[in-house]
CSV table of C-alpha atoms in Angstrom, one decimal:
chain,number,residue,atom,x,y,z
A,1,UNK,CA,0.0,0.0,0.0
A,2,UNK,CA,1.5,3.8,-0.8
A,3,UNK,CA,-0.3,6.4,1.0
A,4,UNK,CA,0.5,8.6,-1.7
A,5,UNK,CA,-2.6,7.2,-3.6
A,6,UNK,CA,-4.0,5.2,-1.0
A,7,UNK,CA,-6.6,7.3,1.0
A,8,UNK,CA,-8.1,4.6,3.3
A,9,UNK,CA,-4.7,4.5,4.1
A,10,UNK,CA,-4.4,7.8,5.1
A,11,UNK,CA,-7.3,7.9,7.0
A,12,UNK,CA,-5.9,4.9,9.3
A,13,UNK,CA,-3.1,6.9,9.9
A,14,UNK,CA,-4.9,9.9,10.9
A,15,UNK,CA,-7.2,7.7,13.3
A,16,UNK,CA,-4.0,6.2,14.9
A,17,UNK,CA,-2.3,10.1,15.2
A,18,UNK,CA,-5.4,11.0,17.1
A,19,UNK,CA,-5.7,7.7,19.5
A,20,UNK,CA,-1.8,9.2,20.1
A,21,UNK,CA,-2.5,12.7,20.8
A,22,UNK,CA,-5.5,11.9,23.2
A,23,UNK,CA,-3.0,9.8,25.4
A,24,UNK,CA,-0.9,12.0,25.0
A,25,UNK,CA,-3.1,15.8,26.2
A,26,UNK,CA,-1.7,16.1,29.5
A,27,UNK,CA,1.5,15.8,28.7
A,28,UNK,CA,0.9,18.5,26.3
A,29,UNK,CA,-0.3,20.4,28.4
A,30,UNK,CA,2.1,19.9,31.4
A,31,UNK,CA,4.9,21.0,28.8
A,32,UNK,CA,3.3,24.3,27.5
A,33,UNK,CA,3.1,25.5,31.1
A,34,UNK,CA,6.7,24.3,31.4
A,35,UNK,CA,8.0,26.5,28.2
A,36,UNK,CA,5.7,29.7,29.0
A,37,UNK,CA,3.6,29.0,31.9
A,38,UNK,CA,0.2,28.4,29.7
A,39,UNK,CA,-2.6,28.0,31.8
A,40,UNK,CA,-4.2,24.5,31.5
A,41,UNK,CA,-7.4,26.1,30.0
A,42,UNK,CA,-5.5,28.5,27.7
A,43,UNK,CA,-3.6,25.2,26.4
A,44,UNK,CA,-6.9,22.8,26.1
A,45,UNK,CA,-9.2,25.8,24.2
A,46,UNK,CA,-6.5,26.9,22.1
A,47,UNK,CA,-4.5,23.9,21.5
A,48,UNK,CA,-5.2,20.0,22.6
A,49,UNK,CA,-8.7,20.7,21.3
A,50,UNK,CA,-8.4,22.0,18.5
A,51,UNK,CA,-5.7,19.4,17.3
A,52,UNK,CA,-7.9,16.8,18.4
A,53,UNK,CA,-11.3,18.9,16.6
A,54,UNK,CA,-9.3,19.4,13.2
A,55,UNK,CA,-8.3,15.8,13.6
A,56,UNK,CA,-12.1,14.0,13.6
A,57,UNK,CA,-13.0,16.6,10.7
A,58,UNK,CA,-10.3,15.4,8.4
A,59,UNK,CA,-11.2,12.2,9.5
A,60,UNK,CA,-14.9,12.3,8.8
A,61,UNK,CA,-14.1,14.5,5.4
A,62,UNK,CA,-11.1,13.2,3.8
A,63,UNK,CA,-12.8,10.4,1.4
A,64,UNK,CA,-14.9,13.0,0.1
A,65,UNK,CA,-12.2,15.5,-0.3
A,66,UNK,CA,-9.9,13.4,-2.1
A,67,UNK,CA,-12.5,12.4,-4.7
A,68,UNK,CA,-12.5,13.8,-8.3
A,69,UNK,CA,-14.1,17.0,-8.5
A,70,UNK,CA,-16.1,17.1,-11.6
A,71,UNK,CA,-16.8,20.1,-13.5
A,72,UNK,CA,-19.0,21.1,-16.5
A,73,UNK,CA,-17.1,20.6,-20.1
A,74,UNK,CA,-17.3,23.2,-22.6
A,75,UNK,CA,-19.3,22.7,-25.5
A,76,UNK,CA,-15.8,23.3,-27.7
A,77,UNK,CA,-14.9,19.4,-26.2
A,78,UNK,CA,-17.9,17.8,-26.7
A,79,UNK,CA,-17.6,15.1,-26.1
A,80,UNK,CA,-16.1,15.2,-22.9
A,81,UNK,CA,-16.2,14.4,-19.1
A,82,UNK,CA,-13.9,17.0,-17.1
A,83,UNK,CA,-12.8,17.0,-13.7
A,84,UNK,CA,-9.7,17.4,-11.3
A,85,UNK,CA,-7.6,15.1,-9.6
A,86,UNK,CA,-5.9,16.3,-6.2
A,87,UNK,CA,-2.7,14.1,-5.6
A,88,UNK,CA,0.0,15.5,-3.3
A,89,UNK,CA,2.9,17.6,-3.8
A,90,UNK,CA,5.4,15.3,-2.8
A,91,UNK,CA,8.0,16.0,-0.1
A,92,UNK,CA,6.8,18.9,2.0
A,93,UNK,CA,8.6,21.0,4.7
A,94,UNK,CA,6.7,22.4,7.1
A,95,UNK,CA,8.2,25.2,10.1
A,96,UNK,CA,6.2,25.6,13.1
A,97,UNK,CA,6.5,28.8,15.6
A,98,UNK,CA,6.7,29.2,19.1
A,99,UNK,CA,3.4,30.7,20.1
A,100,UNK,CA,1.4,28.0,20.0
A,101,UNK,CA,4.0,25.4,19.2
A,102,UNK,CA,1.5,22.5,19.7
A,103,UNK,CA,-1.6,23.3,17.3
A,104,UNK,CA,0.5,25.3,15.0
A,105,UNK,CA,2.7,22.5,14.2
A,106,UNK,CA,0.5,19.7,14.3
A,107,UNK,CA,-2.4,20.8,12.1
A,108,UNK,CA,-0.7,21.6,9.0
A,109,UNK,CA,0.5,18.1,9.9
A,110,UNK,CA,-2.7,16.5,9.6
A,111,UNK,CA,-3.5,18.2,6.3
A,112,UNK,CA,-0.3,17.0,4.6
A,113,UNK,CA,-0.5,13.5,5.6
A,114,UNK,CA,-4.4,13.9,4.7
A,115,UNK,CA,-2.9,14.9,1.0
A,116,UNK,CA,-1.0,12.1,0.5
A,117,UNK,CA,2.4,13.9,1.5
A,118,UNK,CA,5.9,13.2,2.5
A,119,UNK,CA,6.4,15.6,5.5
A,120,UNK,CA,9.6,17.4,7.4
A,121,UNK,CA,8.5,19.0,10.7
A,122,UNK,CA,10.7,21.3,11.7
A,123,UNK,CA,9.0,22.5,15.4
A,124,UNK,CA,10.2,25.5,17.2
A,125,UNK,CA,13.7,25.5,19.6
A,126,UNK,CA,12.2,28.0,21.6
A,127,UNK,CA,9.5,25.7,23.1
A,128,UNK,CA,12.1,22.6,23.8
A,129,UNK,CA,9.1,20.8,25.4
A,130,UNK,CA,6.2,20.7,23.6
A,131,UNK,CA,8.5,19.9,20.6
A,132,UNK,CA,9.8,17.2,22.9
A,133,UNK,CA,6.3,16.0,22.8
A,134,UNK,CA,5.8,16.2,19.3
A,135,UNK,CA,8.4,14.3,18.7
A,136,UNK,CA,7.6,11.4,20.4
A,137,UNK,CA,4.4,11.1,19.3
A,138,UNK,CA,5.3,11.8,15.6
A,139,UNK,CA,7.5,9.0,16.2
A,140,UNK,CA,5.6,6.3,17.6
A,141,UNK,CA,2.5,7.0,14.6
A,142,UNK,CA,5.0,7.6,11.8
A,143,UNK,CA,7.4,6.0,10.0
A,144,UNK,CA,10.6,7.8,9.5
A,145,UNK,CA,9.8,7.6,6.0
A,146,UNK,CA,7.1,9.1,6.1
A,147,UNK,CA,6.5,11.7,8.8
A,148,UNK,CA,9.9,13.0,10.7
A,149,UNK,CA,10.5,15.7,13.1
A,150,UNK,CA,13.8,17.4,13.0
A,151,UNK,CA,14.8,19.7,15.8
A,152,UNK,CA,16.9,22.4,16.3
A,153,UNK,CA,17.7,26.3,15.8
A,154,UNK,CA,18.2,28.5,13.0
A,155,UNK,CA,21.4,26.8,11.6
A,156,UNK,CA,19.3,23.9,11.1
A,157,UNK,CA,16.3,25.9,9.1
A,158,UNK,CA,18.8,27.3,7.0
A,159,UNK,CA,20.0,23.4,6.2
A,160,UNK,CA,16.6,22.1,5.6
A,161,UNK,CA,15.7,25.8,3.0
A,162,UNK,CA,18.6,24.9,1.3
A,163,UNK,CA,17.2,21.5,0.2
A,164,UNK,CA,15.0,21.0,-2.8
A,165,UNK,CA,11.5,20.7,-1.4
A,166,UNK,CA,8.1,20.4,-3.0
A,167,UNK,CA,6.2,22.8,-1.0
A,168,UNK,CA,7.5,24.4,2.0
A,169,UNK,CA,4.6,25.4,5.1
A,170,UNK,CA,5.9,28.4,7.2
A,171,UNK,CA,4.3,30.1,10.2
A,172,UNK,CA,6.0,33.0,12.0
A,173,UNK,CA,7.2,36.3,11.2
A,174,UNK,CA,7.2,38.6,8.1
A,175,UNK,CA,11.2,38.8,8.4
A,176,UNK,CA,11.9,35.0,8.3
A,177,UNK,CA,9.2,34.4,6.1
A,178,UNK,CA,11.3,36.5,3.7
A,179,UNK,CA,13.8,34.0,3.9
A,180,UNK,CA,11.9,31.4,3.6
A,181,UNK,CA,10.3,33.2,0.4
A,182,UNK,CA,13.9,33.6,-1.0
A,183,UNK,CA,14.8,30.3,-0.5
A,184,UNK,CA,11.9,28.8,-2.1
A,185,UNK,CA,12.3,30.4,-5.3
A,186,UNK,CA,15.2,28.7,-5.7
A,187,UNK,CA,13.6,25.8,-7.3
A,188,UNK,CA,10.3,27.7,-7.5
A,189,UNK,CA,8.8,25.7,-4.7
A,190,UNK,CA,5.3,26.7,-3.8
A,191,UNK,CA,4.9,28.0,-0.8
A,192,UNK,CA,2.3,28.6,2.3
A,193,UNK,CA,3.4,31.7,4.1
A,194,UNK,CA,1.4,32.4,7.5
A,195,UNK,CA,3.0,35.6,9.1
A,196,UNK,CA,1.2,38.8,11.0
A,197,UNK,CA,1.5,42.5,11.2
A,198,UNK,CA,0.3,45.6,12.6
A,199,UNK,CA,-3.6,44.1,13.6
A,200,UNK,CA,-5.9,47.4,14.0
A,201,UNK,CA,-9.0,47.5,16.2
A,202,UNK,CA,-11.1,50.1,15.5
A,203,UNK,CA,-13.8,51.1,18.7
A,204,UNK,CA,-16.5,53.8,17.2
A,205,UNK,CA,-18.2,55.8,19.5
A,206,UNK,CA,-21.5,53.7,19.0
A,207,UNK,CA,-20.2,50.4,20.7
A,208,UNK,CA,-20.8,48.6,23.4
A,209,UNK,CA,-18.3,50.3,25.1
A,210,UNK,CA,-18.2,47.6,28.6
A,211,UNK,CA,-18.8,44.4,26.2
A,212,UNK,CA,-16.0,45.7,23.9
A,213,UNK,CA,-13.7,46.4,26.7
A,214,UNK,CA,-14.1,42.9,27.6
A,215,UNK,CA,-13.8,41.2,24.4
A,216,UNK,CA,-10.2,43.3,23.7
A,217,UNK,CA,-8.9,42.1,26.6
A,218,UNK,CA,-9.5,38.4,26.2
A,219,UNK,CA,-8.1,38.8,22.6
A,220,UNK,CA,-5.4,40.6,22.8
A,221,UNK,CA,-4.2,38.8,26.6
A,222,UNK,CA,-4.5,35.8,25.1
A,223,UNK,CA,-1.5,34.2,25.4
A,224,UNK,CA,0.3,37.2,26.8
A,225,UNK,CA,-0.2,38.9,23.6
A,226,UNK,CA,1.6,36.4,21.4
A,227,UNK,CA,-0.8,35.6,19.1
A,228,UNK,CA,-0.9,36.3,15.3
A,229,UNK,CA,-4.2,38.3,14.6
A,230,UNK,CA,-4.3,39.8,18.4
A,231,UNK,CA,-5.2,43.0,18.2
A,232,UNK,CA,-1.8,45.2,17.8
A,233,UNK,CA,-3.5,48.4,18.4
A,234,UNK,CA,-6.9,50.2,18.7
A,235,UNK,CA,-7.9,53.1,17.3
A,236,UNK,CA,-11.0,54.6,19.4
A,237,UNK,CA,-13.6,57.1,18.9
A,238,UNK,CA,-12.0,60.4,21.2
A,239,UNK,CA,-15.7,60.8,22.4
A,240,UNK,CA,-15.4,57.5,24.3
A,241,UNK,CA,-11.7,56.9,24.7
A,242,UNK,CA,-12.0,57.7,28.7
A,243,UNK,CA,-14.9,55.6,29.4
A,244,UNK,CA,-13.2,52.9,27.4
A,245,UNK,CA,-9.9,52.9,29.0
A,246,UNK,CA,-12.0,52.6,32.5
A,247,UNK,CA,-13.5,49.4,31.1
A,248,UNK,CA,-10.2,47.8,29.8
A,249,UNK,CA,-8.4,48.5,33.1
A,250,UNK,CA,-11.6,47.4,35.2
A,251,UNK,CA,-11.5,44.1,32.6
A,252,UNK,CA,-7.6,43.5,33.2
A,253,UNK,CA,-8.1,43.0,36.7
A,254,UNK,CA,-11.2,41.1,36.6
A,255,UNK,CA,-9.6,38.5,34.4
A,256,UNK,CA,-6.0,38.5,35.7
A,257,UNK,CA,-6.5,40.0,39.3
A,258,UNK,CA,-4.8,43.2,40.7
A,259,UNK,CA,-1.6,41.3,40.1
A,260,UNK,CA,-1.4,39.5,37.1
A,261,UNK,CA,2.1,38.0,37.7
A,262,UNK,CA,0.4,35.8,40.7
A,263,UNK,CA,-2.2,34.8,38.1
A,264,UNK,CA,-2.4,31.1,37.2
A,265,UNK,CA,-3.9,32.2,34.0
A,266,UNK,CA,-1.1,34.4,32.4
A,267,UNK,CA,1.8,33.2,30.3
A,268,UNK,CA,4.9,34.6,30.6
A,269,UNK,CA,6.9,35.7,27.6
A,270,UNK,CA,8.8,32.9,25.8
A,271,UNK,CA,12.7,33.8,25.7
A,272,UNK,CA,14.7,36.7,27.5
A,273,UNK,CA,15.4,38.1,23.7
A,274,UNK,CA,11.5,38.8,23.3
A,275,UNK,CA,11.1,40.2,26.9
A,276,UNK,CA,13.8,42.4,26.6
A,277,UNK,CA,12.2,43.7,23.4
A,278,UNK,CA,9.0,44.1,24.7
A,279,UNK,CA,10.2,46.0,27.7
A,280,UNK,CA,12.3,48.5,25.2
A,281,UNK,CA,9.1,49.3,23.4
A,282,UNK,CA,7.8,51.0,26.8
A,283,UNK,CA,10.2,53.1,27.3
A,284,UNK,CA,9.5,57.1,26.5
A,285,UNK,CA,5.5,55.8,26.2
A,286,UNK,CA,2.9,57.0,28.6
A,287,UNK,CA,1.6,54.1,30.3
A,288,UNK,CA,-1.9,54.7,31.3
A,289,UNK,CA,-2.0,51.3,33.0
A,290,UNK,CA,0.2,48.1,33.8
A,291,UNK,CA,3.7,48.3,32.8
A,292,UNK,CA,5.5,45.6,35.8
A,293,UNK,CA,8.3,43.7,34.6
A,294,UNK,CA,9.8,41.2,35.9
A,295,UNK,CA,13.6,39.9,33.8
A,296,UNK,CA,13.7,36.8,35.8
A,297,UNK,CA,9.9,35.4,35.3
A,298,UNK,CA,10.1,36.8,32.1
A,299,UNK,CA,6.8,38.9,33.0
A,300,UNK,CA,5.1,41.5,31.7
A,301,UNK,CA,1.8,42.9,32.9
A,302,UNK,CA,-0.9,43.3,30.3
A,303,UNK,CA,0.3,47.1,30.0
A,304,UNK,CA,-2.3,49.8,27.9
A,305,UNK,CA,-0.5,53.0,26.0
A,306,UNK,CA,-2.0,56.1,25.5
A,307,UNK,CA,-1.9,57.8,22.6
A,308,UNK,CA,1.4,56.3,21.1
A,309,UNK,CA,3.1,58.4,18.3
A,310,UNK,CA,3.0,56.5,14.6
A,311,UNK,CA,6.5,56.8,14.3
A,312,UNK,CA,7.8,55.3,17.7
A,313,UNK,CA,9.3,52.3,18.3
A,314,UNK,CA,6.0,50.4,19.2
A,315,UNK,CA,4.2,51.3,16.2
A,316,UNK,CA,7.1,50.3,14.0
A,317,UNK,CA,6.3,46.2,14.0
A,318,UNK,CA,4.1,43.7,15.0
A,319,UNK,CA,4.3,44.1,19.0
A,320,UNK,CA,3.4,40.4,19.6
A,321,UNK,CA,3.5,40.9,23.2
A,322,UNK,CA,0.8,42.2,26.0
A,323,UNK,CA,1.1,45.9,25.0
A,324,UNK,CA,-1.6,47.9,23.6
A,325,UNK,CA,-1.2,51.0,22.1
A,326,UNK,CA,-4.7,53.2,22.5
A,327,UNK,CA,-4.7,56.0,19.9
A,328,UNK,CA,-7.5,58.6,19.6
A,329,UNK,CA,-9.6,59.0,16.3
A,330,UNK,CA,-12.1,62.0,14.9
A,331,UNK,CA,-13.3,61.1,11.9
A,332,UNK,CA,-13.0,58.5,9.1
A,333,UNK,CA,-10.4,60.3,7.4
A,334,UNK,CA,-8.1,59.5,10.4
A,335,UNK,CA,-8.3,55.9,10.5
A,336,UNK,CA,-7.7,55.8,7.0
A,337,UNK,CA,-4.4,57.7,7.0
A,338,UNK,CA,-3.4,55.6,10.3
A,339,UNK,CA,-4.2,52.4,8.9
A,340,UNK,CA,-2.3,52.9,5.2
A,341,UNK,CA,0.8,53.7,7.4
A,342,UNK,CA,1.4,49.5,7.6
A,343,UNK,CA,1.1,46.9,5.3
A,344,UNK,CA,-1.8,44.9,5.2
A,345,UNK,CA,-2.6,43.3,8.7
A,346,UNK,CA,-3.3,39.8,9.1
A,347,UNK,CA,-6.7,40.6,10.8
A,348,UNK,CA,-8.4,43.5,11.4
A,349,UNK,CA,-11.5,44.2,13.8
A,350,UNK,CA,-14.4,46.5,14.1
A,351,UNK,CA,-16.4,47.4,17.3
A,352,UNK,CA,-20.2,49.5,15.9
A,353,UNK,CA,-23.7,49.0,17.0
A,354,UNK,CA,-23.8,50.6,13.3
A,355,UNK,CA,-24.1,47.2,11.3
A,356,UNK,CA,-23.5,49.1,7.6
A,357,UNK,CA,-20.7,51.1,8.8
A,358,UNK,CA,-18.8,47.8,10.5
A,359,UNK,CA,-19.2,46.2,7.4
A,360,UNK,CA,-18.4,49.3,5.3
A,361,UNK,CA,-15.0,49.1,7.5
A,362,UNK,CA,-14.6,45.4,6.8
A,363,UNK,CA,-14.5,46.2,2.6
A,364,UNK,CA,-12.5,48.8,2.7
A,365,UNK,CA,-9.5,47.3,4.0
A,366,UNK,CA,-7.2,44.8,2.7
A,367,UNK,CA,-6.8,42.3,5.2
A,368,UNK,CA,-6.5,38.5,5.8
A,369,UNK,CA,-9.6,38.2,7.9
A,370,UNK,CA,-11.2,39.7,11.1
A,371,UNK,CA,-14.5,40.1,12.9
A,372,UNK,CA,-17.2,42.2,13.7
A,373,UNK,CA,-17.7,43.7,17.8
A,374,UNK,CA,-15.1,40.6,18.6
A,375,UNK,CA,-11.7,39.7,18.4
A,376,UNK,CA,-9.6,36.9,17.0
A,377,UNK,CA,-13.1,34.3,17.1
A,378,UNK,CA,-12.7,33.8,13.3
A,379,UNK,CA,-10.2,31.7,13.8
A,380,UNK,CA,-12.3,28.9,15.2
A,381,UNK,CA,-14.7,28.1,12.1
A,382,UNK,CA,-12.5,25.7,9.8
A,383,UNK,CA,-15.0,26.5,6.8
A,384,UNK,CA,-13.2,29.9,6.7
A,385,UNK,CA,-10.0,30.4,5.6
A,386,UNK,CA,-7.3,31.6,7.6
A,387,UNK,CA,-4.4,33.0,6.1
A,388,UNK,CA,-2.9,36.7,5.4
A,389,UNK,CA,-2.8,39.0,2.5
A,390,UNK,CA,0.6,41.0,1.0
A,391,UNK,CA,3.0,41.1,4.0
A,392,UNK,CA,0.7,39.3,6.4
A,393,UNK,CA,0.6,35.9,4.1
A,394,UNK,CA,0.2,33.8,0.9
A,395,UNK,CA,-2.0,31.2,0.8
A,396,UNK,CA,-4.5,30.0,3.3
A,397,UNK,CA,-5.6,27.0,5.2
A,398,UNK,CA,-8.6,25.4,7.5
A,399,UNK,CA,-10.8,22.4,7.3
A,400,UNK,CA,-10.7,21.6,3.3
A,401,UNK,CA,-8.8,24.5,2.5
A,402,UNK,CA,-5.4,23.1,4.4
A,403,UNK,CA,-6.2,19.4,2.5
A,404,UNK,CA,-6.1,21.7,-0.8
A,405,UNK,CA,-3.3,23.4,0.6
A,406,UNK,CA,-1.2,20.5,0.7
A,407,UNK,CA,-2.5,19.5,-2.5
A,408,UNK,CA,-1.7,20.1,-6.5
A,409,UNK,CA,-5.2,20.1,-8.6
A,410,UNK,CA,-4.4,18.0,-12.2
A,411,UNK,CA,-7.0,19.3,-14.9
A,412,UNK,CA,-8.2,16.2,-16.7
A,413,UNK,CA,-10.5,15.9,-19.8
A,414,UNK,CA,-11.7,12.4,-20.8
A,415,UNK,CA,-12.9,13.0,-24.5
A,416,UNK,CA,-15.9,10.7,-25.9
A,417,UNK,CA,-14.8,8.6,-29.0
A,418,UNK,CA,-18.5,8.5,-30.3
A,419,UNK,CA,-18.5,11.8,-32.0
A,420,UNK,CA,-15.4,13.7,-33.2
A,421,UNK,CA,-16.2,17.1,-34.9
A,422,UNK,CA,-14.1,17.9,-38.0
A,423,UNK,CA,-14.0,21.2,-37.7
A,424,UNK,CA,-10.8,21.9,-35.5
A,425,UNK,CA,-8.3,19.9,-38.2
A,426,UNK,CA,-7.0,21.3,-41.1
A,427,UNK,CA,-6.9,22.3,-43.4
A,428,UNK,CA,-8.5,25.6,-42.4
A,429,UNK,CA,-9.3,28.1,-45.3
A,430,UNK,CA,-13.4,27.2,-46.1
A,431,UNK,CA,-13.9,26.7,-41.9
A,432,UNK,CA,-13.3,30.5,-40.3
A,433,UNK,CA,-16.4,31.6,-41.0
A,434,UNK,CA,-18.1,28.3,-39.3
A,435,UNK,CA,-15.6,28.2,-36.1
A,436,UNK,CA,-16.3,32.3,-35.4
A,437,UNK,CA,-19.6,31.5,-35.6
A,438,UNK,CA,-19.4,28.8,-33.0
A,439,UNK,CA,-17.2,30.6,-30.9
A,440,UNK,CA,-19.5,33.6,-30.7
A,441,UNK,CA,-22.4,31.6,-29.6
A,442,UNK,CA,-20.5,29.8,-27.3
């Protein structure tokens, strides 16, 4: 049996990965807490669960998905039967971050092995044990064959980019993802890029200001801020900037306590090198509340900014930390000429009671997805796709969209032998009139 073209295959695999990963949840979770204190509930919602979730799905879905697709012929090939055939790329190499080291790596996993695929996982060095984990149980499903976890730093990425691949997957920032980029067009290998940016969240002074405050917070504390589509910065309405800030400080403390560094239910940043680049990004700001550091734990409290200047060193990047820049707006006009400042985010969100003007917001941006009076919930529905656009991204991925990621689509027309039309053949010269006729009606 090849799993290349064997689907039932496939799906056998799959059912013994998630049999694996279910005996396997708590050590998951012990080793998330272990590389940046993740709170057990943090670690189930945003990770065991939804490996296990995207695992039954592809499970349930992947005889269907790998089945020719037909389409309708044209009339010029009648006739014919047309339809396309998805077989796998081949040898893919996929690179998994460090923010969510489990869900991130696994799930493009599951997708390329649904495919048909040959698969390097390369898992992140920052999070030494939840890649620990991975590796074991990538090991004890796979063959070395056909599934194989390779660890290390960035000397050993740059090994694996120099190798001939036949798609490369990639999640993490906009500078590596360059390099990756680079190094795939080397052999022109086709590429899934899933990066970030500068996220705006824009507060008009129609929301609903305490349920707004609340649903910030959750989004953009997630994780202690390191999260992809978190909300990098908000942009509120100057006639309720006040009354908001009240909320989102009066949220902080009601989800994390008065001090957030005894909470059992905030991370702690990942590596000294990001802490200490968090912590430079505060200085000369006006911190209107938070700001505790803490080198040793690697702590910083969920920390809100007022009224950041566009050109400082906080609204340079992608924060990717638990920092939130709060920055007046007046009109329309303003957010516009804010928001075209940065290349196009990876999300963007909207908080209006004003239904047409939320969605007016939403088409008027280029962005890889977002949501309306919430924050980063889009990413939970695997019928929509999730991936970036310009600097945040190429490609995309989610329920059958990360099987057709992993995927190449052969066009295939089967031509009847019943009936075969004379006109295409030459010679030509008494058939132009007849074949612009039958290409105008057609």
């Amino acid at each position: 049996m090849d799993f290349k073209t064997d689907v039932s295959l496939r799906k056998n695999t799959l059912k013994k990965l998630l049999i694996t990963v279910t005996k396997y949840q708590q050590e998951i979770v012990d080793a998330l807490y272990l590389d940046f204190k993740k709170s057990e509930f943090e670690a189930i919602l945003t990770e065991t669960s939804y490996v296990v979730s995207d695992l039954k799905n592809t499970i349930k879905n992947i005889s269907n998905w790998a089945k020719p697709e037909h389409v309708f012929p044209t009339l010029v090939n009648f006739p014919s039967s047309d339809y396309i055939l998805r077989e796998p790329y081949g040898k893919v190499l996929i690179i998994a971050p460090w923010n969510y080291p489990y869900q991130l790596a696994l799930c493009p996993l599951i997708a390329g092995v649904a495919a048909g695929n040959q698969i390097v996982l390369k898992p992140s060095e920052l999070t030494v044990n939840t890649s620990k984990i991975i590796a074991k149980i990538v090991s004890e499903v796979f063959d070395k064959n056909h599934v194989e976890v390779v660890q290390g730093g960035t000397d050993v990425s740059t090994k694996l980019l120099a190798q001939r691949w036949d798609y490369i997957f990639f999640t993490g920032s906009v500078p590596v993802g360059k390099i990756v980029a680079k190094a795939a067009a080397t052999f022109l290998t086709p590429v899934t890029l899933e990066l970030g940016g500068k996220n705006p969240c824009i507060v008009n002074f129609d929301a609903h200001v305490k349920l707004t405050a609340k649903r910030i917070v959750w989004g953009k504390f997630l994780n202690a801020g390191q999260t992809c589509i978190a909300p990098d910065y908000l942009l509120v309405h100057h006639k309720i900037k006040t009354e908001l800030v009240a909320h989102l400080k009066l949220e902080i403390e009601l989800a994390y306590g008065k001090n957030p560094e005894i909470s059992t239910d905030f991370p702690r940043i990942v590596n000294e090198k990001n802490w200490s680049r968090l912590t430079e990004l505060l200085e000369k700001e006006t911190i209107l509340f938070g700001g505790d550091t803490n080198k040793n734990d690697k702590y910083i409290a969920p920390t809100l900014l007022d009224e950041s200047k566009l050109d400082s060193l906080v609204m340079k990047d992608e924060i990717f930390g638990p920092i939130l820049p709060i920055i007046s707006y007046k009109n329309e006009t303003e957010i516009e000429s804010i928001i075209a400042k940065y290349e196009k985010p990876l999300s963007l969100y909207v908080f209006s009671t004003n239904t047409n003007w939320a969605k007016n917001i939403m088409k008027k941006y280029s962005f890889g997805g977002g949501s309306i009076n919430d924050t980063i919930i889009h990413f939970s529905n695997s019928r929509l796709p999730f991936g970036g656009v310009g600097n945040s991204g190429i490609g995309a991925y989610h329920g059958k969209l990360s099987f057709d990621a992993f995927s190449h689509k052969k066009s295939i027309v089967k031509k009847g032998l019943w009936l075969d039309l004379p006109l295409r053949y030459a010679p030509y010269s008494n058939k132009l009139k007849n074949i612009k006729q039958l290409l105008n009606w057609i």
